[in-house]
mmCIF file of C-alpha atoms in Angstrom:
data_model
loop_
_atom_site.group_PDB
_atom_site.id
_atom_site.type_symbol
_atom_site.label_atom_id
_atom_site.label_comp_id
_atom_site.label_asym_id
_atom_site.label_seq_id
_atom_site.Cartn_x
_atom_site.Cartn_y
_atom_site.Cartn_z
ATOM 1 C CA MET A 1 -13.862 -10.439 -7.688
ATOM 2 C CA PRO A 2 -15.668 -7.991 -9.991
ATOM 3 C CA GLY A 3 -14.524 -7.424 -13.519
ATOM 4 C CA HIS A 4 -12.695 -10.671 -14.121
ATOM 5 C CA ALA A 5 -10.055 -10.488 -16.872
ATOM 6 C CA SER A 6 -9.146 -14.208 -16.899
ATOM 7 C CA ASP A 7 -10.335 -14.450 -20.512
ATOM 8 C CA ALA A 8 -8.428 -11.320 -21.408
ATOM 9 C CA PRO A 9 -8.114 -10.642 -25.129
ATOM 10 C CA ILE A 10 -4.823 -10.234 -26.824
ATOM 11 C CA GLN A 11 -4.936 -6.524 -26.239
ATOM 12 C CA VAL A 12 -4.947 -6.977 -22.470
ATOM 13 C CA ARG A 13 -2.177 -9.511 -22.481
ATOM 14 C CA ASP A 14 -0.112 -7.181 -24.609
ATOM 15 C CA LEU A 15 -0.875 -4.251 -22.291
ATOM 16 C CA ARG A 16 0.217 -6.299 -19.313
ATOM 17 C CA ARG A 17 3.451 -7.182 -21.007
ATOM 18 C CA ARG A 18 4.206 -3.575 -21.956
ATOM 19 C CA ILE A 19 3.357 -2.162 -18.482
ATOM 20 C CA GLY A 20 5.341 -4.863 -16.751
ATOM 21 C CA ALA A 21 8.419 -4.343 -18.879
ATOM 22 C CA LEU A 22 8.295 -0.565 -18.371
ATOM 23 C CA SER A 23 7.843 -0.811 -14.605
ATOM 24 C CA LEU A 24 10.780 -3.076 -14.248
ATOM 25 C CA ARG A 25 12.945 -0.956 -16.500
ATOM 26 C CA LEU A 26 12.365 2.095 -14.407
ATOM 27 C CA ARG A 27 13.569 0.500 -11.194
ATOM 28 C CA THR A 28 16.837 1.883 -9.918
ATOM 29 C CA ALA A 29 19.593 0.578 -7.664
ATOM 30 C CA GLY A 30 21.799 2.995 -5.747
ATOM 31 C CA GLU A 31 25.530 3.230 -6.255
ATOM 32 C CA LYS A 32 26.426 2.471 -2.678
ATOM 33 C CA THR A 33 24.726 0.730 0.230
ATOM 34 C CA LYS A 34 22.665 2.950 2.492
ATOM 35 C CA PRO A 35 23.294 2.929 6.262
ATOM 36 C CA ALA A 36 21.825 0.002 8.222
ATOM 37 C CA GLU A 37 19.307 2.138 10.155
ATOM 38 C CA PRO A 38 15.575 2.679 9.852
ATOM 39 C CA ARG A 39 14.840 5.024 6.939
ATOM 40 C CA PHE A 40 11.563 6.273 8.493
ATOM 41 C CA THR A 41 10.253 6.482 12.090
ATOM 42 C CA ASP A 42 7.091 8.164 13.252
ATOM 43 C CA CYS A 43 4.636 8.017 16.161
ATOM 44 C CA ASP A 44 0.954 8.749 15.795
ATOM 45 C CA LYS A 45 -2.544 7.503 16.770
ATOM 46 C CA ILE A 46 -4.299 4.757 14.847
ATOM 47 C CA ARG A 47 -7.894 3.426 14.997
ATOM 48 C CA LEU A 48 -8.057 -0.348 15.208
ATOM 49 C CA PRO A 49 -10.737 -2.238 13.267
ATOM 50 C CA GLY A 50 -12.795 -2.427 16.512
ATOM 51 C CA GLY A 51 -12.754 1.345 16.787
ATOM 52 C CA GLU A 52 -10.234 1.694 19.613
ATOM 53 C CA LEU A 53 -7.804 4.663 19.266
ATOM 54 C CA VAL A 54 -4.251 3.687 20.325
ATOM 55 C CA GLY A 55 -0.705 4.963 20.040
ATOM 56 C CA ARG A 56 1.408 3.566 17.181
ATOM 57 C CA LYS A 57 5.050 3.632 16.297
ATOM 58 C CA LYS A 58 5.715 3.177 12.551
ATOM 59 C CA VAL A 59 9.163 2.135 11.443
ATOM 60 C CA ILE A 60 10.550 1.232 7.988
ATOM 61 C CA VAL A 61 13.802 -0.665 8.406
ATOM 62 C CA MET A 62 16.544 -0.463 5.825
ATOM 63 C CA SER A 63 16.625 -3.702 3.836
ATOM 64 C CA GLY A 64 17.478 -5.253 0.539
ATOM 65 C CA GLY A 65 14.081 -4.190 -0.731
ATOM 66 C CA CYS A 66 11.167 -5.925 -2.397
ATOM 67 C CA THR A 67 11.888 -9.082 -4.345
ATOM 68 C CA VAL A 68 8.778 -8.528 -6.493
ATOM 69 C CA PRO A 69 9.204 -4.841 -7.452
ATOM 70 C CA THR A 70 6.624 -4.678 -10.210
ATOM 71 C CA CYS A 71 3.967 -2.117 -9.118
ATOM 72 C CA THR A 72 3.468 0.813 -11.396
ATOM 73 C CA MET A 73 3.214 3.429 -8.575
ATOM 74 C CA CYS A 74 5.616 2.038 -6.018
ATOM 75 C CA PRO A 75 8.912 3.960 -5.478
ATOM 76 C CA PHE A 76 10.274 2.006 -2.546
ATOM 77 C CA THR A 77 13.149 0.401 -4.474
ATOM 78 C CA ASN A 78 14.736 3.867 -4.591
ATOM 79 C CA PHE A 79 14.862 4.213 -0.848
ATOM 80 C CA ASN A 80 16.215 0.888 0.289
ATOM 81 C CA ASN A 81 19.212 -1.162 -0.788
ATOM 82 C CA TYR A 82 17.497 -2.751 -3.834
ATOM 83 C CA GLY A 83 20.074 -4.527 -5.940
ATOM 84 C CA LEU A 84 22.860 -3.893 -3.441
ATOM 85 C CA ASP A 85 22.166 -6.355 -0.682
ATOM 86 C CA ASP A 86 25.317 -8.450 -0.100
ATOM 87 C CA GLY A 87 23.549 -11.218 1.782
ATOM 88 C CA SER A 88 24.758 -10.143 5.245
ATOM 89 C CA ALA A 89 21.619 -8.180 6.252
ATOM 90 C CA SER A 90 20.317 -10.550 8.933
ATOM 91 C CA GLU A 91 22.160 -9.067 11.869
ATOM 92 C CA SER A 92 21.479 -5.574 10.456
ATOM 93 C CA LEU A 93 17.767 -6.214 10.521
ATOM 94 C CA LEU A 94 17.843 -7.538 14.039
ATOM 95 C CA ASP A 95 19.955 -4.598 15.219
ATOM 96 C CA GLN A 96 17.520 -2.124 13.697
ATOM 97 C CA VAL A 97 14.606 -3.889 15.437
ATOM 98 C CA ARG A 98 16.395 -3.914 18.775
ATOM 99 C CA ARG A 99 17.013 -0.146 18.485
ATOM 100 C CA THR A 100 13.452 0.398 17.400
ATOM 101 C CA LEU A 101 12.153 -1.396 20.559
ATOM 102 C CA THR A 102 14.396 0.517 22.968
ATOM 103 C CA ARG A 103 12.026 3.163 24.349
ATOM 104 C CA THR A 104 13.116 6.702 25.237
ATOM 105 C CA GLU A 105 11.647 9.264 27.544
ATOM 106 C CA ALA A 106 10.897 11.596 24.683
ATOM 107 C CA GLU A 107 8.989 8.907 22.750
ATOM 108 C CA PRO A 108 5.178 8.896 23.034
ATOM 109 C CA ALA A 109 3.621 5.801 24.605
ATOM 110 C CA TYR A 110 2.459 3.260 22.058
ATOM 111 C CA GLU A 111 1.090 -0.290 21.993
ATOM 112 C CA VAL A 112 1.032 -0.864 18.240
ATOM 113 C CA LEU A 113 4.260 -1.331 16.256
ATOM 114 C CA SER A 114 3.981 -1.152 12.497
ATOM 115 C CA LEU A 115 7.228 -2.672 11.324
ATOM 116 C CA TYR A 116 7.809 -2.451 7.547
ATOM 117 C CA ASN A 117 10.667 -3.424 5.269
ATOM 118 C CA ASP A 118 9.771 -1.878 1.925
ATOM 119 C CA GLY A 119 8.631 -5.295 0.718
ATOM 120 C CA SER A 120 7.234 -8.582 2.055
ATOM 121 C CA PHE A 121 8.157 -9.394 5.627
ATOM 122 C CA PHE A 122 7.541 -13.089 5.043
ATOM 123 C CA ALA A 123 9.525 -13.334 1.842
ATOM 124 C CA PRO A 124 12.599 -15.492 2.805
ATOM 125 C CA LYS A 125 14.958 -13.592 0.405
ATOM 126 C CA GLU A 126 14.014 -10.314 2.127
ATOM 127 C CA ILE A 127 13.862 -11.511 5.778
ATOM 128 C CA PRO A 128 15.251 -15.072 6.414
ATOM 129 C CA ARG A 129 12.932 -17.427 8.349
ATOM 130 C CA ASP A 130 15.106 -17.537 11.466
ATOM 131 C CA VAL A 131 15.284 -13.710 11.499
ATOM 132 C CA GLN A 132 11.482 -13.466 11.228
ATOM 133 C CA VAL A 133 11.056 -15.640 14.305
ATOM 134 C CA GLU A 134 13.715 -13.844 16.291
ATOM 135 C CA ILE A 135 11.995 -10.497 15.469
ATOM 136 C CA ALA A 136 8.781 -11.995 16.833
ATOM 137 C CA ARG A 137 10.595 -12.931 20.090
ATOM 138 C CA LEU A 138 12.054 -9.422 20.437
ATOM 139 C CA VAL A 139 8.640 -7.851 19.889
ATOM 140 C CA ALA A 140 7.036 -10.143 22.504
ATOM 141 C CA ALA A 141 9.743 -9.405 25.067
ATOM 142 C CA ALA A 142 9.360 -5.621 24.551
ATOM 143 C CA GLY A 143 5.780 -5.596 25.715
ATOM 144 C CA ILE A 144 4.205 -4.655 22.348
ATOM 145 C CA LYS A 145 0.496 -5.533 22.287
ATOM 146 C CA HIS A 146 -0.119 -5.332 18.486
ATOM 147 C CA LEU A 147 2.314 -5.889 15.634
ATOM 148 C CA VAL A 148 1.689 -4.963 12.040
ATOM 149 C CA VAL A 149 3.819 -6.192 9.168
ATOM 150 C CA GLU A 150 3.221 -6.297 5.395
ATOM 151 C CA SER A 151 3.563 -9.090 2.785
ATOM 152 C CA LEU A 152 2.406 -10.252 -0.570
ATOM 153 C CA PRO A 153 -0.086 -13.110 0.003
ATOM 154 C CA GLN A 154 2.052 -15.758 -1.765
ATOM 155 C CA PHE A 155 4.457 -15.640 1.150
ATOM 156 C CA VAL A 156 1.778 -16.013 3.786
ATOM 157 C CA THR A 157 1.624 -19.835 4.366
ATOM 158 C CA GLU A 158 0.831 -21.923 7.401
ATOM 159 C CA PRO A 159 4.398 -23.340 7.742
ATOM 160 C CA VAL A 160 5.774 -19.808 7.726
ATOM 161 C CA LEU A 161 3.166 -18.063 9.798
ATOM 162 C CA ALA A 162 2.550 -20.590 12.544
ATOM 163 C CA PRO A 163 6.054 -20.421 14.093
ATOM 164 C CA PHE A 164 5.979 -16.617 13.896
ATOM 165 C CA VAL A 165 2.626 -16.438 15.707
ATOM 166 C CA GLN A 166 3.883 -18.860 18.358
ATOM 167 C CA ALA A 167 7.011 -16.824 18.940
ATOM 168 C CA LEU A 168 4.889 -13.659 19.429
ATOM 169 C CA ARG A 169 3.445 -15.237 22.584
ATOM 170 C CA GLY A 170 0.033 -13.561 22.445
ATOM 171 C CA VAL A 171 0.948 -10.343 20.679
ATOM 172 C CA ARG A 172 -1.855 -9.586 18.296
ATOM 173 C CA LEU A 173 -0.633 -9.832 14.651
ATOM 174 C CA GLU A 174 -2.008 -7.869 11.743
ATOM 175 C CA ILE A 175 -0.653 -8.507 8.235
ATOM 176 C CA GLY A 176 -1.077 -5.740 5.606
ATOM 177 C CA ILE A 177 -1.679 -6.904 2.055
ATOM 178 C CA GLY A 178 -1.614 -4.408 -0.853
ATOM 179 C CA LEU A 179 -4.423 -5.905 -2.825
ATOM 180 C CA GLN A 180 -4.891 -2.453 -4.336
ATOM 181 C CA SER A 181 -8.040 -3.454 -6.248
ATOM 182 C CA ALA A 182 -10.477 -6.360 -6.430
ATOM 183 C CA ASP A 183 -10.751 -5.867 -10.155
ATOM 184 C CA GLU A 184 -8.301 -8.247 -11.949
ATOM 185 C CA LEU A 185 -7.586 -5.862 -14.840
ATOM 186 C CA VAL A 186 -6.751 -3.017 -12.480
ATOM 187 C CA ARG A 187 -4.852 -5.123 -10.040
ATOM 188 C CA GLU A 188 -2.805 -7.384 -12.271
ATOM 189 C CA THR A 189 -2.339 -5.114 -15.342
ATOM 190 C CA LEU A 190 -2.672 -1.430 -14.432
ATOM 191 C CA VAL A 191 -1.101 -1.727 -11.003
ATOM 192 C CA ASN A 192 0.957 -4.740 -12.237
ATOM 193 C CA THR A 193 1.005 -6.461 -8.871
ATOM 194 C CA ARG A 194 1.554 -10.187 -8.554
ATOM 195 C CA ILE A 195 -1.540 -10.986 -6.556
ATOM 196 C CA SER A 196 -4.128 -13.419 -7.860
ATOM 197 C CA GLN A 197 -7.568 -13.927 -6.432
ATOM 198 C CA LYS A 198 -6.620 -17.472 -5.457
ATOM 199 C CA SER A 199 -3.429 -16.556 -3.641
ATOM 200 C CA PHE A 200 -5.162 -13.687 -1.823
ATOM 201 C CA GLU A 201 -8.120 -15.747 -0.598
ATOM 202 C CA ARG A 202 -5.786 -18.609 0.420
ATOM 203 C CA ALA A 203 -3.669 -16.228 2.500
ATOM 204 C CA LEU A 204 -6.871 -14.902 4.140
ATOM 205 C CA SER A 205 -7.833 -18.414 5.063
ATOM 206 C CA VAL A 206 -4.396 -19.118 6.611
ATOM 207 C CA MET A 207 -4.557 -15.920 8.646
ATOM 208 C CA THR A 208 -8.044 -16.688 9.908
ATOM 209 C CA SER A 209 -7.012 -20.176 11.038
ATOM 210 C CA LEU A 210 -4.162 -18.713 13.056
ATOM 211 C CA GLY A 211 -6.007 -15.790 14.567
ATOM 212 C CA VAL A 212 -4.190 -13.163 12.454
ATOM 213 C CA ASP A 213 -6.005 -9.983 11.411
ATOM 214 C CA PRO A 214 -5.843 -8.929 7.695
ATOM 215 C CA LYS A 215 -5.229 -5.230 6.862
ATOM 216 C CA ILE A 216 -5.980 -4.663 3.196
ATOM 217 C CA TYR A 217 -4.724 -1.667 1.239
ATOM 218 C CA LEU A 218 -6.772 -0.357 -1.639
ATOM 219 C CA LEU A 219 -5.505 2.333 -4.080
ATOM 220 C CA ILE A 220 -7.557 5.326 -4.926
ATOM 221 C CA LYS A 221 -7.076 6.043 -8.612
ATOM 222 C CA PRO A 222 -4.367 3.641 -9.843
ATOM 223 C CA PRO A 223 -2.492 4.691 -12.951
ATOM 224 C CA PHE A 224 -4.592 4.707 -16.150
ATOM 225 C CA LEU A 225 -7.974 5.184 -14.338
ATOM 226 C CA SER A 226 -10.134 8.291 -14.408
ATOM 227 C CA GLU A 227 -11.477 9.950 -11.243
ATOM 228 C CA GLY A 228 -14.959 8.467 -11.814
ATOM 229 C CA GLU A 229 -13.638 4.935 -12.435
ATOM 230 C CA ALA A 230 -11.463 5.246 -9.351
ATOM 231 C CA VAL A 231 -14.521 5.726 -7.095
ATOM 232 C CA THR A 232 -16.212 2.682 -8.658
ATOM 233 C CA ASP A 233 -13.098 0.634 -8.211
ATOM 234 C CA VAL A 234 -12.956 1.477 -4.479
ATOM 235 C CA VAL A 235 -16.632 0.729 -3.919
ATOM 236 C CA GLU A 236 -16.538 -2.620 -5.689
ATOM 237 C CA SER A 237 -13.342 -3.574 -3.955
ATOM 238 C CA VAL A 238 -14.748 -2.813 -0.516
ATOM 239 C CA ASP A 239 -17.914 -4.758 -1.365
ATOM 240 C CA TYR A 240 -15.734 -7.777 -2.355
ATOM 241 C CA LEU A 241 -13.682 -7.568 0.831
ATOM 242 C CA THR A 242 -16.597 -7.105 3.235
ATOM 243 C CA GLY A 243 -18.174 -10.150 1.508
ATOM 244 C CA LEU A 244 -15.098 -12.113 2.667
ATOM 245 C CA GLY A 245 -15.500 -10.771 6.214
ATOM 246 C CA VAL A 246 -12.569 -8.370 6.091
ATOM 247 C CA ARG A 247 -12.963 -5.370 8.387
ATOM 248 C CA GLY A 248 -9.476 -3.750 8.343
ATOM 249 C CA MET A 249 -9.095 -1.664 5.234
ATOM 250 C CA THR A 250 -6.980 1.316 4.399
ATOM 251 C CA LEU A 251 -7.549 3.499 1.355
ATOM 252 C CA CYS A 252 -4.290 4.775 -0.215
ATOM 253 C CA PRO A 253 -4.646 7.766 -2.526
ATOM 254 C CA THR A 254 -2.039 7.320 -5.263
ATOM 255 C CA ARG A 255 0.880 9.670 -5.029
ATOM 256 C CA VAL A 256 3.424 10.107 -7.821
ATOM 257 C CA SER A 257 7.081 9.429 -7.217
ATOM 258 C CA ARG A 258 10.145 9.173 -9.476
ATOM 259 C CA HIS A 259 11.235 6.054 -11.259
ATOM 260 C CA THR A 260 7.687 4.687 -11.646
ATOM 261 C CA VAL A 261 5.255 4.308 -14.407
ATOM 262 C CA ALA A 262 2.960 6.740 -12.607
ATOM 263 C CA TRP A 263 5.713 9.353 -12.671
ATOM 264 C CA GLU A 264 6.340 8.935 -16.403
ATOM 265 C CA LEU A 265 2.592 9.238 -17.107
ATOM 266 C CA TRP A 266 2.398 12.387 -14.949
ATOM 267 C CA GLN A 267 5.399 13.908 -16.709
ATOM 268 C CA ALA A 268 3.738 13.309 -20.083
ATOM 269 C CA GLY A 269 0.445 14.804 -18.950
ATOM 270 C CA GLN A 270 -1.292 11.514 -18.967
ATOM 271 C CA TYR A 271 -2.066 10.984 -15.256
ATOM 272 C CA THR A 272 -2.674 12.981 -12.088
ATOM 273 C CA SER A 273 -3.085 11.874 -8.496
ATOM 274 C CA PRO A 274 -6.733 11.778 -7.404
ATOM 275 C CA ASN A 275 -8.318 15.065 -6.552
ATOM 276 C CA LEU A 276 -8.716 15.328 -2.751
ATOM 277 C CA TRP A 277 -12.477 15.517 -3.253
ATOM 278 C CA THR A 278 -12.386 12.230 -5.107
ATOM 279 C CA VAL A 279 -10.840 10.745 -2.063
ATOM 280 C CA VAL A 280 -13.651 12.243 0.036
ATOM 281 C CA GLU A 281 -16.243 10.874 -2.315
ATOM 282 C CA ALA A 282 -14.784 7.355 -2.182
ATOM 283 C CA VAL A 283 -14.810 7.475 1.630
ATOM 284 C CA ARG A 284 -18.389 8.711 1.770
ATOM 285 C CA ARG A 285 -19.611 5.901 -0.521
ATOM 286 C CA VAL A 286 -18.081 3.126 1.504
ATOM 287 C CA HIS A 287 -18.412 4.601 5.002
ATOM 288 C CA GLU A 288 -21.755 2.940 5.763
ATOM 289 C CA ARG A 289 -20.166 -0.466 5.008
ATOM 290 C CA LEU A 290 -17.273 0.110 7.354
ATOM 291 C CA ALA A 291 -15.161 2.970 8.776
ATOM 292 C CA VAL A 292 -12.204 2.760 6.439
ATOM 293 C CA ARG A 293 -8.926 4.624 7.111
ATOM 294 C CA VAL A 294 -7.241 6.908 4.647
ATOM 295 C CA ALA A 295 -3.447 6.662 4.483
ATOM 296 C CA CYS A 296 -2.743 10.295 5.293
ATOM 297 C CA VAL A 297 1.022 9.905 4.587
ATOM 298 C CA ASN A 298 -0.172 9.472 0.933
ATOM 299 C CA LEU A 299 -1.692 12.970 1.199
ATOM 300 C CA ARG A 300 1.093 14.933 2.914
ATOM 301 C CA GLY A 301 3.908 12.448 3.557
ATOM 302 C CA THR A 302 7.368 13.260 4.899
ATOM 303 C CA ASP A 303 9.006 9.980 3.976
ATOM 304 C CA PHE A 304 9.991 10.888 0.451
ATOM 305 C CA GLU A 305 9.360 13.390 -2.306
ATOM 306 C CA SER A 306 6.082 12.961 -4.107
ATOM 307 C CA VAL A 307 3.373 14.694 -6.104
ATOM 308 C CA PHE A 308 0.410 14.422 -3.814
ATOM 309 C CA PRO A 309 -3.377 14.421 -4.290
ATOM 310 C CA ASP A 310 -4.509 18.055 -4.207
ATOM 311 C CA ALA A 311 -7.413 20.454 -4.493
ATOM 312 C CA CYS A 312 -7.569 24.272 -4.627
ATOM 313 C CA PRO A 313 -5.294 26.360 -2.323
ATOM 314 C CA ALA A 314 -8.381 27.477 -0.319
ATOM 315 C CA CYS A 315 -9.412 23.995 0.760
ATOM 316 C CA ALA A 316 -6.583 21.533 0.262
ATOM 317 C CA ASP A 317 -5.172 21.796 3.782
ATOM 318 C CA THR A 318 -8.667 21.708 5.314
ATOM 319 C CA VAL A 319 -9.538 18.541 3.435
ATOM 320 C CA VAL A 320 -6.353 16.726 4.483
ATOM 321 C CA ASP A 321 -6.867 17.805 8.108
ATOM 322 C CA ALA A 322 -10.457 16.535 8.018
ATOM 323 C CA LEU A 323 -9.379 13.172 6.559
ATOM 324 C CA MET A 324 -6.789 12.880 9.268
ATOM 325 C CA ARG A 325 -9.473 13.523 11.940
ATOM 326 C CA PHE A 326 -11.744 11.025 10.256
ATOM 327 C CA GLY A 327 -8.888 8.473 10.416
ATOM 328 C CA GLU A 328 -8.838 8.774 14.109
ATOM 329 C CA SER A 329 -12.580 9.054 14.804
ATOM 330 C CA GLY A 330 -14.215 7.037 12.025
ATOM 331 C CA ASP A 331 -17.036 9.600 12.283
ATOM 332 C CA ALA A 332 -18.445 10.769 8.934
ATOM 333 C CA GLY A 333 -19.153 14.107 10.594
ATOM 334 C CA ASP A 334 -15.437 14.823 10.492
ATOM 335 C CA LEU A 335 -15.350 14.594 6.737
ATOM 336 C CA PRO A 336 -14.958 18.030 5.034
ATOM 337 C CA ALA A 337 -17.762 20.103 3.717
ATOM 338 C CA ASP A 338 -17.919 20.843 -0.027
ATOM 339 C CA CYS A 339 -15.798 23.532 -1.783
ATOM 340 C CA SER A 340 -16.667 25.512 -4.866
ATOM 341 C CA CYS A 341 -13.527 24.097 -6.475
ATOM 342 C CA TRP A 342 -14.927 20.559 -6.353
ATOM 343 C CA PRO A 343 -14.898 19.434 -9.980
ATOM 344 C CA PRO A 344 -17.998 17.716 -11.384
ATOM 345 C CA LEU A 345 -17.439 14.036 -10.745
ATOM 346 C CA LYS A 346 -19.290 11.553 -12.823
ATOM 347 C CA VAL A 347 -18.864 8.130 -11.209
ATOM 348 C CA THR A 348 -18.525 5.676 -14.057
ATOM 349 C CA ALA A 349 -18.390 1.884 -14.433
ATOM 350 C CA LEU A 350 -15.102 0.055 -14.932
ATOM 351 C CA ASP A 351 -15.536 -0.760 -18.627
ATOM 352 C CA HIS A 352 -12.552 -2.981 -19.380
ATOM 353 C CA ALA A 353 -12.537 -2.192 -23.127
ATOM 354 C CA VAL A 354 -12.539 1.509 -22.484
ATOM 355 C CA VAL A 355 -9.846 1.350 -19.836
ATOM 356 C CA THR A 356 -7.655 -0.980 -21.915
ATOM 357 C CA ALA A 357 -7.826 1.257 -24.957
ATOM 358 C CA ARG A 358 -6.991 4.375 -22.926
ATOM 359 C CA ALA A 359 -4.053 2.661 -21.218
ATOM 360 C CA ALA A 360 -2.666 1.500 -24.524
ATOM 361 C CA GLN A 361 -2.938 4.998 -25.914
ATOM 362 C CA GLN A 362 -1.157 6.491 -22.902
ATOM 363 C CA LEU A 363 1.682 3.954 -23.218
ATOM 364 C CA ASN A 364 1.979 4.960 -26.884
ATOM 365 C CA VAL A 365 2.515 8.542 -25.698
ATOM 366 C CA LEU A 366 5.369 7.430 -23.454
ATOM 367 C CA GLU A 367 6.953 5.237 -26.119
ATOM 368 C CA ARG A 368 6.857 8.076 -28.658
ATOM 369 C CA ALA A 369 8.610 10.219 -26.027
ATOM 370 C CA GLY A 370 11.341 7.599 -25.683
ATOM 371 C CA VAL A 371 10.474 6.399 -22.213
#
């Protein structure tokens, strides 16, 4: 991966410690268990890596939440039963999946089911092994053609994945992994995710051996990066992934939500979500390599309150609509034309010394404010 930080100086190790401690401290558990029903359901169209446009149902089931809730921009612990799971969630999860798979007349036709649990599907503390396999059987029996789940790579192993694939009985499986960045400093310190290059590439190898498709998420402008650095980060990350043969990638513009490091930085005037035109620039620069998707829920989501990427009032909605069309078509001609509001964007290298110093200074601001 570009920009290795394995020989990180003391400043980087200290920065990682400070960011990690703050991120965990900001996590919140609710006061009472939320109802055992999907917290988000939506139907849309999605373009598969091969270019085919198909119907999709996206569901986020209520669960005990992520067991590795470290990421600086992730708010999902606030929306599930993080810290409240009493260990009796197995039947609840299966019941939610059964209800999800019960088709209604009012529901659009779909062949792709994106089934998320606000964490890692293959983490045994989140979804027990027997429940994972039973979910696969239910999906296969429902006539789904393509299943998408998400997981950190450390949970994607051959002993876990092989029985699941077998139980799917030919349903195509795609596993989303939030790599976020190929740059080690950005990924492991600024985003604070527990994904190493070794674990990621090992998981890709396991998926390839079992005929499972990888779907890799990359952040556009993680906390602590500038707009220009964000574009470089995306380009270098896409280059790294295409070098590994990965074709399924989704760009996720960072949105700001409560109880996260990103939120505290935004409140202190130290961070903003990427400008919509930065998103467009990132897409333009990688489009010739592959037709990436942009996670449009990150631009105008309805799943929870956020501060979204934005531009001027005259063009913002037009840019979002264009990115949504591009997500379906993969045609660069659907990307928006320029607007006079587009700020001068100097695409700059990811200089680790510069980024580390800035991040440390921004953390100092938060600490002086008592965060």
